[in-house]
Tab-separated table of C-alpha atoms and ligand atoms in Angstrom:
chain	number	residue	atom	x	y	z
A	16	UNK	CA	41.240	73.829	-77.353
A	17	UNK	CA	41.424	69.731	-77.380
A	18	UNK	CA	42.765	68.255	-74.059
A	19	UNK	CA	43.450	64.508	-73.018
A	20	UNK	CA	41.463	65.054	-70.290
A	21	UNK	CA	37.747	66.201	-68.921
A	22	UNK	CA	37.009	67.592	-66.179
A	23	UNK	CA	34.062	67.010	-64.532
A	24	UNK	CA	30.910	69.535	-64.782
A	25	UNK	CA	30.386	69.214	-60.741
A	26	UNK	CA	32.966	68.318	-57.716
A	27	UNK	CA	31.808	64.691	-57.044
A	28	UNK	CA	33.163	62.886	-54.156
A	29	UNK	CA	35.653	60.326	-55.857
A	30	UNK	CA	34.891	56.874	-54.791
A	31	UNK	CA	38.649	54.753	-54.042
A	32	UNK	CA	38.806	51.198	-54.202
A	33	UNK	CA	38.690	50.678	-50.499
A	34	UNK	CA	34.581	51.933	-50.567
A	35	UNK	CA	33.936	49.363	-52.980
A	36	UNK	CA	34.745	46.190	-50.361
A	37	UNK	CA	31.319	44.761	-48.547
A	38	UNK	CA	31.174	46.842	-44.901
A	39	UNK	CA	27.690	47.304	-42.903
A	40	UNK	CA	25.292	49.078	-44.712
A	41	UNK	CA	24.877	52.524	-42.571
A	42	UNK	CA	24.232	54.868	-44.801
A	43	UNK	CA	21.275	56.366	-43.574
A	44	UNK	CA	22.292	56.147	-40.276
A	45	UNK	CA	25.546	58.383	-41.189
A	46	UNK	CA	24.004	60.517	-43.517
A	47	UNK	CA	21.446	61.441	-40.496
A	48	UNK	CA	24.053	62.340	-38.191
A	49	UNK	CA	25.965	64.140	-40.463
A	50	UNK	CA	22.917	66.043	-41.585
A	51	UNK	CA	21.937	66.702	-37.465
A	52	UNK	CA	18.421	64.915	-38.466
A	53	UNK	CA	17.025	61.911	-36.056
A	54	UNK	CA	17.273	59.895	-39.069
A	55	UNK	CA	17.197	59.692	-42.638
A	56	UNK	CA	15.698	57.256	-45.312
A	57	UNK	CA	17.599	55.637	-48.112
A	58	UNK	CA	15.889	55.963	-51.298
A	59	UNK	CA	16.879	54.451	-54.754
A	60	UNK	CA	17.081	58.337	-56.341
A	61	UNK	CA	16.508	61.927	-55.270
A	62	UNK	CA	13.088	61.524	-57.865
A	63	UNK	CA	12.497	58.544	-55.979
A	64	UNK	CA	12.489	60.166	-52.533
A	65	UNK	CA	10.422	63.492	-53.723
A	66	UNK	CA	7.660	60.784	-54.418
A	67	UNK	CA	7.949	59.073	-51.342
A	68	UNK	CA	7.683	62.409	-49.368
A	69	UNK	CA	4.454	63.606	-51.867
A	70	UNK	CA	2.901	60.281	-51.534
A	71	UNK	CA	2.899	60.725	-47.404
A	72	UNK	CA	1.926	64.152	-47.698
A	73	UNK	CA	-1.060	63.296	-50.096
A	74	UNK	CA	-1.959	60.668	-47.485
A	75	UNK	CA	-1.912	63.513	-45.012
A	76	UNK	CA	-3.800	65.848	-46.831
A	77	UNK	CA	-6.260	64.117	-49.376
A	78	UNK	CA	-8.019	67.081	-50.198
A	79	UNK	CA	-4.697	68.823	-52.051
A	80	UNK	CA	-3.056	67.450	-55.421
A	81	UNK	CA	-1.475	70.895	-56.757
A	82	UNK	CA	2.513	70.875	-55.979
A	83	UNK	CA	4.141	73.980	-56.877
A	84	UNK	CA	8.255	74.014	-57.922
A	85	UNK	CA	10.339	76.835	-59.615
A	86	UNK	CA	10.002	77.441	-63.540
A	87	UNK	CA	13.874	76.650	-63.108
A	88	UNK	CA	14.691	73.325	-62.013
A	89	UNK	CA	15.438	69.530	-62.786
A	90	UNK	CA	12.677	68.226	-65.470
A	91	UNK	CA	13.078	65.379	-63.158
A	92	UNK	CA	11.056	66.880	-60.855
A	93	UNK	CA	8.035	67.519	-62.738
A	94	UNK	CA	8.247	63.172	-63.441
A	95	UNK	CA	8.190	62.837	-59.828
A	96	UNK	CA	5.246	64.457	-59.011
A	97	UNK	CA	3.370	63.177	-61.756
A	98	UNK	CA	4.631	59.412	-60.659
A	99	UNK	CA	2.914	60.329	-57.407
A	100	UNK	CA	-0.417	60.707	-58.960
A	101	UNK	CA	-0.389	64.316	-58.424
A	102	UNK	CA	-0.419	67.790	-60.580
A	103	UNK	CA	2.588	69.824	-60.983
A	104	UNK	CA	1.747	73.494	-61.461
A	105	UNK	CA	5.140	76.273	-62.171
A	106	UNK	CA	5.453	79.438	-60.486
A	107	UNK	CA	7.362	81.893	-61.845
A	108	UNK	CA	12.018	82.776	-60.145
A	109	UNK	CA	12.329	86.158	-59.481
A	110	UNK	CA	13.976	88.265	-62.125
A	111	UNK	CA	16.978	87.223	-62.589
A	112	UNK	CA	17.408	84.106	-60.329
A	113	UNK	CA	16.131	80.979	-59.522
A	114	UNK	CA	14.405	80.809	-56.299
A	115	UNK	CA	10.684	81.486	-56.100
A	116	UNK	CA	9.019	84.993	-56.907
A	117	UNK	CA	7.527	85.705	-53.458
A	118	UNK	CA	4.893	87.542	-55.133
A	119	UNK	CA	4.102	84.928	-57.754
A	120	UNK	CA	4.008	82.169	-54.920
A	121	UNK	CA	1.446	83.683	-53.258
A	122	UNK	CA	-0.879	83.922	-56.461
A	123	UNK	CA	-0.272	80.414	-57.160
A	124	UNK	CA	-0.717	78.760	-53.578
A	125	UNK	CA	-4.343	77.855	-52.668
A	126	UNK	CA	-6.415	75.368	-51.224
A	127	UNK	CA	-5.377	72.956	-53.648
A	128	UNK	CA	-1.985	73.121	-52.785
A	129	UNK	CA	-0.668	70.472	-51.225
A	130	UNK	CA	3.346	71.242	-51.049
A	131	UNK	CA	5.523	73.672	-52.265
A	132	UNK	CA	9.309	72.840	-53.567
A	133	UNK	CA	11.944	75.699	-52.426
A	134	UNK	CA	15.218	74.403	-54.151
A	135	UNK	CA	18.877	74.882	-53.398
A	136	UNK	CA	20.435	75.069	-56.884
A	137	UNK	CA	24.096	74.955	-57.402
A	138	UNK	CA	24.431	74.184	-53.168
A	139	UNK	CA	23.741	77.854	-52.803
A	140	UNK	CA	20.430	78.764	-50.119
A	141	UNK	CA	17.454	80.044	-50.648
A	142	UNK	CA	15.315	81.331	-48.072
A	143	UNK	CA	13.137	78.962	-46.548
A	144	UNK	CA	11.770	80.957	-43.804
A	145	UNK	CA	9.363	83.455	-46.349
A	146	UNK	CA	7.753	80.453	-48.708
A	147	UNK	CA	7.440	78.791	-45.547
A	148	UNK	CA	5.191	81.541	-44.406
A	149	UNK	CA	3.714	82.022	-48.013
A	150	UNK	CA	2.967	77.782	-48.217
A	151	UNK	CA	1.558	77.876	-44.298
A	152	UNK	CA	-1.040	80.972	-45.090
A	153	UNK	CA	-1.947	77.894	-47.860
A	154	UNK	CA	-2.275	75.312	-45.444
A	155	UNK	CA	0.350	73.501	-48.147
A	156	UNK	CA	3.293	71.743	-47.373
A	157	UNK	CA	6.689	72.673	-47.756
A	158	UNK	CA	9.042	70.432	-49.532
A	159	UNK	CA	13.342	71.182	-49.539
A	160	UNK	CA	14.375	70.005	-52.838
A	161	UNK	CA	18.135	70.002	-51.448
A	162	UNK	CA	19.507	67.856	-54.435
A	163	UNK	CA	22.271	69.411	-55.392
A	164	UNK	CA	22.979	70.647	-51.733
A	165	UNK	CA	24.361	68.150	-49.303
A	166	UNK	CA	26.098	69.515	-46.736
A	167	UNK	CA	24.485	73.150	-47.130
A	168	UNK	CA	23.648	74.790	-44.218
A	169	UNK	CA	21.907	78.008	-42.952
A	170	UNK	CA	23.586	78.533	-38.985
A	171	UNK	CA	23.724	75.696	-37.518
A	172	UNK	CA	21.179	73.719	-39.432
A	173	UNK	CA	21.490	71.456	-42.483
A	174	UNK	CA	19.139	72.870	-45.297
A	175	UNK	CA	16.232	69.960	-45.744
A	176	UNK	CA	15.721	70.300	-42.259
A	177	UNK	CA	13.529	73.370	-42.342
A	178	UNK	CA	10.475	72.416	-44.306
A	179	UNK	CA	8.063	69.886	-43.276
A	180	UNK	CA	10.394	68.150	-45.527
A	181	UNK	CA	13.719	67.706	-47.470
A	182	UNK	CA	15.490	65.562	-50.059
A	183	UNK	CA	18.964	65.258	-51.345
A	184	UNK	CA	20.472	63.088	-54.403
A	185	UNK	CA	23.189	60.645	-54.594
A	186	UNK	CA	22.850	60.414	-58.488
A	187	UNK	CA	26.509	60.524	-60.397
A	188	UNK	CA	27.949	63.975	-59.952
A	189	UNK	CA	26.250	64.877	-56.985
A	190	UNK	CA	28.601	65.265	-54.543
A	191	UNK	CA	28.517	61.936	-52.776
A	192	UNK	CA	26.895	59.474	-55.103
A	193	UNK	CA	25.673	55.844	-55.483
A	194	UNK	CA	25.463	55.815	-58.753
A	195	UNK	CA	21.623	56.655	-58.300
A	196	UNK	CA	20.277	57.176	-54.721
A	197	UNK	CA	18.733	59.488	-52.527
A	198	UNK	CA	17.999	60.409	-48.713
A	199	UNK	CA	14.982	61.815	-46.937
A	200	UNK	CA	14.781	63.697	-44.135
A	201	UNK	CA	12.057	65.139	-42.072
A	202	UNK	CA	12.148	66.821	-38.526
A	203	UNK	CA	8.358	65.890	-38.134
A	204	UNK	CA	7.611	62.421	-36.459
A	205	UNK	CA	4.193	62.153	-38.266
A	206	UNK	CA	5.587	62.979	-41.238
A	207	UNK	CA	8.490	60.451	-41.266
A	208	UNK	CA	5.717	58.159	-40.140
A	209	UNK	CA	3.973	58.503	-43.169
A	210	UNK	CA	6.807	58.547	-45.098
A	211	UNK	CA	8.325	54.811	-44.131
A	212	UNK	CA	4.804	53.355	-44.654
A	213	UNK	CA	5.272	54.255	-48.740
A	214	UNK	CA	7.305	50.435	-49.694
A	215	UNK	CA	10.020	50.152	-51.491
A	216	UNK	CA	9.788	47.080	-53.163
A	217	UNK	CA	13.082	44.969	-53.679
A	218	UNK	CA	14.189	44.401	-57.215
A	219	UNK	CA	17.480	42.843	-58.744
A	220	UNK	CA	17.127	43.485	-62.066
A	221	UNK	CA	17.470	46.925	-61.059
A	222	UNK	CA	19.757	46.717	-58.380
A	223	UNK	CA	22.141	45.133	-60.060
A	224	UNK	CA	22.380	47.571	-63.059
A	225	UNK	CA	23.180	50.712	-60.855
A	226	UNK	CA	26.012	48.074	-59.242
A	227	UNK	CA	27.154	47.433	-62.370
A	228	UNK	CA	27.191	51.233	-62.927
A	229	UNK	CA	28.440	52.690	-59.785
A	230	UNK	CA	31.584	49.791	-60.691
A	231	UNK	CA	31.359	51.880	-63.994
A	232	UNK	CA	31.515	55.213	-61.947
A	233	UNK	CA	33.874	54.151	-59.494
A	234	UNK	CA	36.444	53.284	-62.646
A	235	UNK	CA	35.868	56.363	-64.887
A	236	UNK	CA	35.434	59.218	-62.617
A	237	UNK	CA	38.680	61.041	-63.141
A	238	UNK	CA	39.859	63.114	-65.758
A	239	UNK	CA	40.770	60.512	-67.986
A	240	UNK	CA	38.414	58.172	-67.808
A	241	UNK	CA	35.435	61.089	-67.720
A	242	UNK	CA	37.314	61.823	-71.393
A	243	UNK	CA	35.419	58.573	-73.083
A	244	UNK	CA	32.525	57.993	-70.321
A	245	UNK	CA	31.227	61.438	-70.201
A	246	UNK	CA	33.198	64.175	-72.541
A	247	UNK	CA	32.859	62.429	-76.172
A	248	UNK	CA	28.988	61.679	-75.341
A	249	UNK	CA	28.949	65.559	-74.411
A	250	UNK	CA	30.218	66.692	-77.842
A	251	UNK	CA	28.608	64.080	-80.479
A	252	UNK	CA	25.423	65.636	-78.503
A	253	UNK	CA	26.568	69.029	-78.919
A	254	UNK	CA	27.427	68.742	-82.629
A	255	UNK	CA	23.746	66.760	-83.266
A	256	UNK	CA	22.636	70.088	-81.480
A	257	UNK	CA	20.618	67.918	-78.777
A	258	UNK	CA	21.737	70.581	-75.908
A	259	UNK	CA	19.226	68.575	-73.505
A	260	UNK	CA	20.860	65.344	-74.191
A	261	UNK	CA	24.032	67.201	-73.889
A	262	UNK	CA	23.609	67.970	-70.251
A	263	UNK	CA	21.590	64.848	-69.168
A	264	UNK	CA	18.053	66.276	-68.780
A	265	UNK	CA	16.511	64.328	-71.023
A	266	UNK	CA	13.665	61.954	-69.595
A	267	UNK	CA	14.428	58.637	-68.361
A	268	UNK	CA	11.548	55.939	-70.056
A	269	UNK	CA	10.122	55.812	-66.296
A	270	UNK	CA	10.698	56.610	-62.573
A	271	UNK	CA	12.688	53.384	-61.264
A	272	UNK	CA	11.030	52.642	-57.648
A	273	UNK	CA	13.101	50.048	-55.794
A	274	UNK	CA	14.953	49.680	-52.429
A	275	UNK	CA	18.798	50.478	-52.151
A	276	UNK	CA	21.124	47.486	-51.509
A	277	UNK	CA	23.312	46.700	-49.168
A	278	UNK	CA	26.567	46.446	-51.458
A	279	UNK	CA	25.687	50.199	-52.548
A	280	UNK	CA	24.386	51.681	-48.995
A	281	UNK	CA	28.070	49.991	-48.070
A	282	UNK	CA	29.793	52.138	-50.204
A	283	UNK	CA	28.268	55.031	-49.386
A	284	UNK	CA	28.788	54.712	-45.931
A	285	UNK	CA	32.545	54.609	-46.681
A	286	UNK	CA	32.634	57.106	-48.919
A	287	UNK	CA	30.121	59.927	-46.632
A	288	UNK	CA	33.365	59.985	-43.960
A	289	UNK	CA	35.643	61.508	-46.653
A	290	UNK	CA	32.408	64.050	-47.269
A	291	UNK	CA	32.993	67.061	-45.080
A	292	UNK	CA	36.370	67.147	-45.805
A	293	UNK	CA	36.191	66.804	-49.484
A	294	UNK	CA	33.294	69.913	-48.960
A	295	UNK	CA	35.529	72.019	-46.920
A	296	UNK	CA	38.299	71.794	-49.830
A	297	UNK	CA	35.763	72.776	-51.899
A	298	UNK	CA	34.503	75.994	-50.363
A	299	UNK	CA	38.492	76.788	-49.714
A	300	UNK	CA	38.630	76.714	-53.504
A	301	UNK	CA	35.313	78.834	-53.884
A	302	UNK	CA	36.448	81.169	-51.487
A	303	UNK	CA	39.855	81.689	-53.520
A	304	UNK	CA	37.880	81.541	-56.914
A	305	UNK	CA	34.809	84.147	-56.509
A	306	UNK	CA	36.834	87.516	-56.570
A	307	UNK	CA	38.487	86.613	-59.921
A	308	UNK	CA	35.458	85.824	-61.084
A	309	UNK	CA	33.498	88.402	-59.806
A	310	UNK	CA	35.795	91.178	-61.166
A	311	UNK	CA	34.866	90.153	-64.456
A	312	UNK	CA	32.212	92.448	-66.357
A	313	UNK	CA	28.873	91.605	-67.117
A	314	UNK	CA	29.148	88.342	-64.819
A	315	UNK	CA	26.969	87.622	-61.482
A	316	UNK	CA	27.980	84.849	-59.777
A	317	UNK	CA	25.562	83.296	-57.079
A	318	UNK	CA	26.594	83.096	-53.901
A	319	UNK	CA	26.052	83.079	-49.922
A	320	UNK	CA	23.629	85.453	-48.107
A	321	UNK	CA	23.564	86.560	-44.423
A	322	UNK	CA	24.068	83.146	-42.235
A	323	UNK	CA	23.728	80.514	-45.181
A	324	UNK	CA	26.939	78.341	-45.869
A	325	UNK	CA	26.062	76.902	-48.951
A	326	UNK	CA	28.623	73.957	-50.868
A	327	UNK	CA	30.357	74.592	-54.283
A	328	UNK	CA	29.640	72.006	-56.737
A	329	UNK	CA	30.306	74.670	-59.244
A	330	UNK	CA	29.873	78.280	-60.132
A	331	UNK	CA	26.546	79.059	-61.015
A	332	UNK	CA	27.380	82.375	-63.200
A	333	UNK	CA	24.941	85.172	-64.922
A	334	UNK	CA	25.438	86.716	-67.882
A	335	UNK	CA	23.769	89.897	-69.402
A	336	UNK	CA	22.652	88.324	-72.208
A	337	UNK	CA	21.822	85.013	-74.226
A	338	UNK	CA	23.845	85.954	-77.217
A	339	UNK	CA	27.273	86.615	-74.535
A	340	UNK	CA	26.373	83.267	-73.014
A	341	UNK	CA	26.424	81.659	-75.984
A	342	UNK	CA	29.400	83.106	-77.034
A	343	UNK	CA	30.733	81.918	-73.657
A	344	UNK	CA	29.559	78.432	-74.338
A	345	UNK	CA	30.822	78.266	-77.950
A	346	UNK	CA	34.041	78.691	-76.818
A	347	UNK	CA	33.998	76.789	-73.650
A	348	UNK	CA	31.740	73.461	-73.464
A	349	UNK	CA	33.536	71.601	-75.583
A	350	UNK	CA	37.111	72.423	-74.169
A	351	UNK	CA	37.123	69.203	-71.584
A	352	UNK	CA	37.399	72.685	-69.141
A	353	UNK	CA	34.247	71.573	-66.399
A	354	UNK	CA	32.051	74.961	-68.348
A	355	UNK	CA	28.513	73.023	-68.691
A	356	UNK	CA	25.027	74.811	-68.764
A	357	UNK	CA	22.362	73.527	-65.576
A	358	UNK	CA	19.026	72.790	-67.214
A	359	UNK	CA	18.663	73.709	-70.399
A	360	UNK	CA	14.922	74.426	-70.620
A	361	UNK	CA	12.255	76.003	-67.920
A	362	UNK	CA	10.172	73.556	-67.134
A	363	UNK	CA	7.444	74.872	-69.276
A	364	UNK	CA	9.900	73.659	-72.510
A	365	UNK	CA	10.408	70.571	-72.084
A	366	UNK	CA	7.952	68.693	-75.007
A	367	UNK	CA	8.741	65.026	-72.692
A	368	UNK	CA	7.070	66.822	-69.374
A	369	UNK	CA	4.156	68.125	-71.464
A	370	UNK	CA	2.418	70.664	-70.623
A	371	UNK	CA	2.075	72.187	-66.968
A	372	UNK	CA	0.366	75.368	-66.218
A	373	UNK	CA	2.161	78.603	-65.349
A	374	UNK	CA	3.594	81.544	-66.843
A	375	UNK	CA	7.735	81.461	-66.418
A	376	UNK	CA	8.906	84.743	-68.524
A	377	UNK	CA	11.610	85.087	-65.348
A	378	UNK	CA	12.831	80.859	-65.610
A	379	UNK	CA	12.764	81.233	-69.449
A	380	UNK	CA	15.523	83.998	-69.535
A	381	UNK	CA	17.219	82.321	-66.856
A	382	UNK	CA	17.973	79.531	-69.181
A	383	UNK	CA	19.040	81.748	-71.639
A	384	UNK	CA	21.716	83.638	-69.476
A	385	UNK	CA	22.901	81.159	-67.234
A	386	UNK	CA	26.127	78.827	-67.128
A	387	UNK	CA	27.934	76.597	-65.079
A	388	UNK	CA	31.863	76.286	-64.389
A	389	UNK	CA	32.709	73.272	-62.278
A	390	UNK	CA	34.835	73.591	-58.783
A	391	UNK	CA	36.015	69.937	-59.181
A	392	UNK	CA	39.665	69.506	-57.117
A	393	UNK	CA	40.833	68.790	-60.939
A	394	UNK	CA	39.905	71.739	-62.660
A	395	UNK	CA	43.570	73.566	-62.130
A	396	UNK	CA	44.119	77.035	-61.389
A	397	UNK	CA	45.777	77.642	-65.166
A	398	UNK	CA	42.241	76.196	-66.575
A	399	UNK	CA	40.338	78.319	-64.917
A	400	UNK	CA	42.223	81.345	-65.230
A	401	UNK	CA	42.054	80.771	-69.070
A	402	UNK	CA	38.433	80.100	-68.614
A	403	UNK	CA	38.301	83.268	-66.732
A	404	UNK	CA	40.067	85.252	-69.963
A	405	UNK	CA	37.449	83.427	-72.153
A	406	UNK	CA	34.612	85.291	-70.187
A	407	UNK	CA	36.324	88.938	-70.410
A	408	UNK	CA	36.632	88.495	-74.386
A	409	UNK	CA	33.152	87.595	-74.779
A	410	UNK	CA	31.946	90.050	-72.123
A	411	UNK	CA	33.895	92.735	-74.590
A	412	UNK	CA	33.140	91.324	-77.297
A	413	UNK	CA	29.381	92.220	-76.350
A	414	UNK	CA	27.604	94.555	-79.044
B	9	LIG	C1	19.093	65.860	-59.689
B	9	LIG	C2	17.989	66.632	-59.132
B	9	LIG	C3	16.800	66.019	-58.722
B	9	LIG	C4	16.522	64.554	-58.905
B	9	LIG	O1	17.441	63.739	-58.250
B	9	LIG	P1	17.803	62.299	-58.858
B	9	LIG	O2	18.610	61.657	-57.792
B	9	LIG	O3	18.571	62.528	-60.110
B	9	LIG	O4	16.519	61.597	-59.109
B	9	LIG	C5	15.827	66.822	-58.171
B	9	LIG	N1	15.992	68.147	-58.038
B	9	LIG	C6	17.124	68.770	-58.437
B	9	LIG	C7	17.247	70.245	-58.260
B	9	LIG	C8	18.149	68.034	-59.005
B	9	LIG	O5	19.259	68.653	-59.418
């Protein structure tokens, strides 16, 4: 099917025109309180903040260099800890999922351990409390990556804030976005201590690119302009067959390190007051959306546990197998419909990472069963009932 229109793989915050006039820059400030944190600190990318928070932890804890994340995750992660001077090592999701193996965590943690990443895929939750437990028997930090989870909570609490702890991204697509930004958060004062020592030095050739490109974003991010800025990139990838190019995980040349302006932190600070209704909409939609989804065969769909109220970028769906996904994805990613794939790889596949050590069997056949389908406030309820249809023939179609 050809449409005029894309819609977007995630539900990003749209930016109006209004945001984009010069206002105080109180990002952080607002991001803190909407977060329930003492305060927060502005960082020029989630990558950029994860190396901020390993740097001060490092500094804390000499001895310890190891810093254990998911087989599944951003390949931006694995940068971040290397730009830190420090060694990432992989343990293994549990069957089936993408949060740690409790089992496999415990094997891997040791006295060279220095933090461990729990991460919050998709704006769903994962438990906290065990690694915690797992990581403290370690004497290793515990890290939220909470990129793709802004405005997640578990109670009352905002996830980041459980961990010694957490980061979020403002990078394009991410819910509320900068263009390329992130926020840091930590409910320990010796830790946030530590954390704004690390400088962020001030530099305008990069500041004024990601101006120039959150002008870009602020222009294109609708259906029609996502059609030439992020849909025809999508499918001259696709038909190259570069799938990680397709979905944006392949490796930027470096790490940029540089503070946040004030023309972006003003924008932001405009834009955050539209957040939590613009996430409330969005779990309304979710809410709707799961049951039709979940009545399809052969799908899981990730959702909320006990006491976690995760946000709804998009549906992070399971299939049985990788030969049904890909079915799935034949028919789907090029559509313009929001159906994307998360990372494409585990982290042990990605030849621009090199190698890292651990054994991800689980993470590996995540990759190959997983796909995404986007809860964007454009994607109509026609679309995705038609996306829904696509699903049940391929789930049938199943040898
Ligand atoms: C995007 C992402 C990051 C990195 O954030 P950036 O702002 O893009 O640097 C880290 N972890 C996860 C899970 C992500 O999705």
């Amino acid at each position: 099917m050809q449409r005029r229109t894309e819609i977007p793989p995630t539900a990003g915050l749209p930016l109006r025109w209004r945001d984009l006039l010069p206002r105080p820059p109180r990002l952080a400030k607002r991001a803190a309180s909407f977060l329930g944190s003492d305060d927060a600190l502005l960082t020029c990318s989630g990558s950029a903040a994860l190396v901020i928070a390993l740097r001060a932890l490092h500094a804390m804890a000499p001895s310890r260099r190891e810093v254990v994340m998911p087989g599944y995750t951003c390949p931006l992660v694995g940068l971040a800890v290397r730009r830190a001077g420090l060694e990432p090592k992989l343990c293994d999701t549990e069957h089936g999922g993408f949060g740690f193996d409790p089992r496999q965590l415990e094997a891997t943690c040791n006295e060279r351990t220095l933090a461990v990443l729990p991460t919050h895929l998709a704006g769903r939750v994962v438990d906290v409390a065990t690694i915690s437990h797992i990581a403290g028997n370690a004497g290793a930090f515990v890290v939220e990556d909470a990129a793709q989870a802004l405005g997640a909570r578990v109670g009352d609490d905002s996830v980041g804030m459980q961990g010694d702890v957490g980061f979020f991204s403002l990078a394009a697509g991410k819910g509320l976005s900068i263009f390329e930004g992130g926020l840091l958060v930590s409910r320990r004062p010796d830790v946030r201590r530590a954390m704004g020592d690390v400088q962020q030095p001030w530099r305008l050739d990069w500041e004024l690119r990601r101006s120039a490109e959150l002008l870009g974003y602020a222009a294109l991010y609708h259906p029609h302009g996502l059609r030439r800025a992020y849909g025809d990139p999508l499918r001259r990838a696709l038909a190259r067959g570069e799938l990680v190019q397709a979905v944006g995980d392949d490796m930027p040349d470096g790490l940029p390190f540089h503070r946040v302006g004030r023309w972006r932190n003003g924008v932001g600070s405009a834009a955050i007051g539209r957040l939590p209704a613009f996430l409330a909409a969005g779990n309304h939609r979710a809410a709707r959306r799961l049951p039709r989804l979940r009545a399809i065969h052969g799908v899981h769909v990730f959702g909320d546990g006990p006491g976690q109220h995760g946000t709804w970028p998009y549906f992070l769906l399971r299939l049985c197998d990788r030969a049904t996904r890909d079915l799935a994805m034949d028919a789907l990613w090029t559509g313009g419909q929001g159906v994307s794939r998360l990372f494409i790889h585990a982290m042990a596949d990605y030849p621009a990472l090199g190698p890292i050590p651990g054994d991800v069997p689980n993470a590996r056949d995540f990759a190959a069963r997983s796909m995404t389908i986007s809860n964007s406030p454009w994607l109509d309820d026609v679309t995705f009932e038609s996306i829904c249809r696509v699903l049940e023939r391929v789930a049938r179609a199943r040898p």
